[in-house]
Amino acid sequence: MGYENIRFPEGTKFLVTGSAGFIGSNLVEAILKLGYQVKGLDNYSTGKKENVEQFINHPNYEFMEGDICELETCMKACEGVDYVLHQAAWGSVPRSIEMPLLYEEINIKGTLQMMEAARQNGVKKFVYASSSSVYGDEPCLPKKEGIEGNLLSPYALTKKVDEEYGKLYTKLYGLDTYGLRYFNVFGRRQDPNGAYAAVIPKFIKQLLNDEQPTINGDGKQSRDFTYIENVIEANLKACLADSEAAGQAYNIAYGGREYLIDIYTHLLNALDKDIQPIFGPVRNGDIKHSNADISKAKEMLGYDPDWSFEQGIEAAIEWYKENLGVEVGISFR
């Protein structure tokens, strides 16, 4: 269980794209702790320098500032690399609806160029971030790979196209690709600021500051919130997966289902707050319910997530308290 006992040959080198972002920086940290080499690539378009500053002087870490939309940069980044963990992308369904051309450029062209660079440099495995948004309006729960509905946003479309390219690169060129369909990842270093911030860090910050959060819709929408440690495990285990598992996409979640209004109540209790939320309009492109069947990832990748939502949310709150400089006692009731 977990990833602490995962082992690679000595001298193994990983490339983490989007290494200054939330998921990317956590991957860098985990790999360095395991004792392997990491090359980070980021252009800081959404990532933050403070997320990577702590690694700069580490003897096994190398940082490269660059853009995945430039093929030459992708080629240089993949030199001498064993495994690529491709996290670089622009997230947010609402923002993709506002900026479809930019999402095409970064999430599709950028990912394709990274795959091509990995192929030409003889990379062993190419593991990339997909998304639960590819399920679109498919109503069945839990969500199961192979049963997808109509896509609801440009962001979802970019991730579906990435999966199709991944399938082709495995079939046509022999590059082992593994698409990880993340379900609402949360945890340390996730940005609580801005109009497109994820709901958990945003709520935590607002409640710590005694502000009144806005819940889009009635709060009865559900999500399979997934703590960052589970995502790290999935990425590393995909690197060790059998080639028979390549060219496919996998649900990466805990396999639970939390309602947004219940999460809000959790946070109120944990932070000892009594603040009523504002209920705003439903966000365009959002799905109502999301819950993952993770049996395929368990069988094919050996994925076995340790961290439940309750464990993860407690750890996340502790991290935000320390990093937002707020002293608050935690008690789940």
Coordinates of N, CA and C in Angstrom, one line a residue, residues 17-19 21-22 41-43 45-47 67-69 86-92 95 102-103 105-108 110-111 114 128-131 155 158-159 162 182:
T17 N 6.6 17.4 -15.6 CA 6.2 18.7 -16.3 C 5.1 19.3 -15.4
G18 N 5.1 20.6 -15.4 CA 4.2 21.3 -14.5 C 4.7 21.2 -13.1
S19 N 6.0 21.1 -12.9 CA 6.6 20.8 -11.6 C 6.4 21.9 -10.6
G21 N 3.5 23.3 -10.1 CA 2.1 23.3 -9.8 C 1.8 22.5 -8.6
F22 N 0.5 22.4 -8.3 CA 0.1 21.6 -7.1 C 0.5 20.2 -7.1
L41 N 10.0 20.7 -15.2 CA 9.8 21.7 -16.3 C 8.5 22.5 -16.0
D42 N 8.6 23.8 -16.1 CA 7.5 24.6 -15.9 C 7.7 26.0 -16.5
N43 N 6.7 26.7 -16.9 CA 6.9 28.1 -17.4 C 6.2 29.1 -16.5
S45 N 3.2 29.6 -15.8 CA 1.9 30.2 -16.3 C 0.8 30.0 -15.2
T46 N 0.8 28.9 -14.6 CA -0.1 28.7 -13.4 C 0.6 28.2 -12.2
G47 N 1.8 27.6 -12.4 CA 2.6 27.1 -11.3 C 3.3 28.3 -10.5
D67 N 8.4 26.0 -22.0 CA 7.0 25.9 -22.4 C 6.8 24.6 -23.2
I68 N 5.8 23.8 -22.8 CA 5.6 22.6 -23.5 C 5.0 22.8 -24.9
C69 N 4.6 24.1 -25.2 CA 4.1 24.4 -26.5 C 5.3 24.6 -27.5
H86 N 3.7 13.7 -16.8 CA 3.2 14.9 -17.5 C 2.0 15.5 -16.8
Q87 N 2.2 16.5 -16.1 CA 1.2 17.2 -15.3 C 0.9 18.6 -15.9
A88 N 1.7 19.1 -16.7 CA 1.6 20.4 -17.3 C 0.3 20.6 -18.1
A89 N -0.5 21.5 -17.7 CA -1.8 21.7 -18.4 C -2.5 22.9 -17.7
W90 N -3.5 23.4 -18.4 CA -4.3 24.4 -17.8 C -5.6 23.7 -17.3
G91 N -5.9 23.9 -16.0 CA -7.2 23.3 -15.5 C -8.3 24.3 -15.5
S92 N -9.4 23.9 -14.9 CA -10.6 24.7 -14.7 C -11.6 24.6 -15.9
R95 N -12.9 28.3 -17.0 CA -11.9 29.1 -17.7 C -11.8 28.5 -19.1
L102 N -6.8 28.7 -26.2 CA -5.6 28.5 -25.3 C -5.5 27.1 -24.8
Y103 N -6.7 26.5 -24.5 CA -6.7 25.2 -24.0 C -6.3 24.2 -25.0
E105 N -4.2 24.8 -27.4 CA -2.7 25.0 -27.6 C -1.9 24.3 -26.5
I106 N -2.3 24.5 -25.3 CA -1.5 24.0 -24.2 C -1.8 22.5 -23.9
N107 N -3.1 22.2 -23.7 CA -3.5 20.9 -23.3 C -3.4 19.8 -24.3
I108 N -3.6 20.2 -25.6 CA -3.6 19.2 -26.7 C -2.2 19.2 -27.4
G110 N 0.5 20.8 -26.6 CA 1.6 20.7 -25.6 C 1.8 19.2 -25.2
T111 N 0.7 18.5 -24.9 CA 0.8 17.1 -24.6 C 1.3 16.3 -25.7
M114 N 5.0 16.6 -26.0 CA 5.7 15.9 -25.0 C 5.7 14.4 -25.3
Y128 N 0.5 10.5 -17.9 CA 0.0 11.8 -18.1 C -1.4 12.0 -17.3
A129 N -1.6 13.3 -17.0 CA -2.8 13.6 -16.2 C -4.0 13.8 -17.2
S130 N -5.0 12.9 -17.0 CA -6.3 13.1 -17.6 C -7.3 13.6 -16.5
S131 N -8.6 13.4 -16.7 CA -9.5 14.0 -15.8 C -10.9 13.3 -15.8
Y155 N -12.2 22.0 -21.8 CA -11.2 21.3 -20.9 C -11.4 19.8 -21.0
T158 N -10.1 18.5 -24.3 CA -8.6 18.4 -24.4 C -8.1 17.1 -23.7
K159 N -8.7 16.7 -22.6 CA -8.2 15.5 -21.9 C -8.6 14.3 -22.7
D162 N -6.2 13.9 -25.5 CA -4.9 13.4 -24.9 C -4.9 11.9 -24.8
Y182 N -7.9 11.9 -13.0 CA -7.9 12.4 -11.6 C -9.4 12.8 -11.3

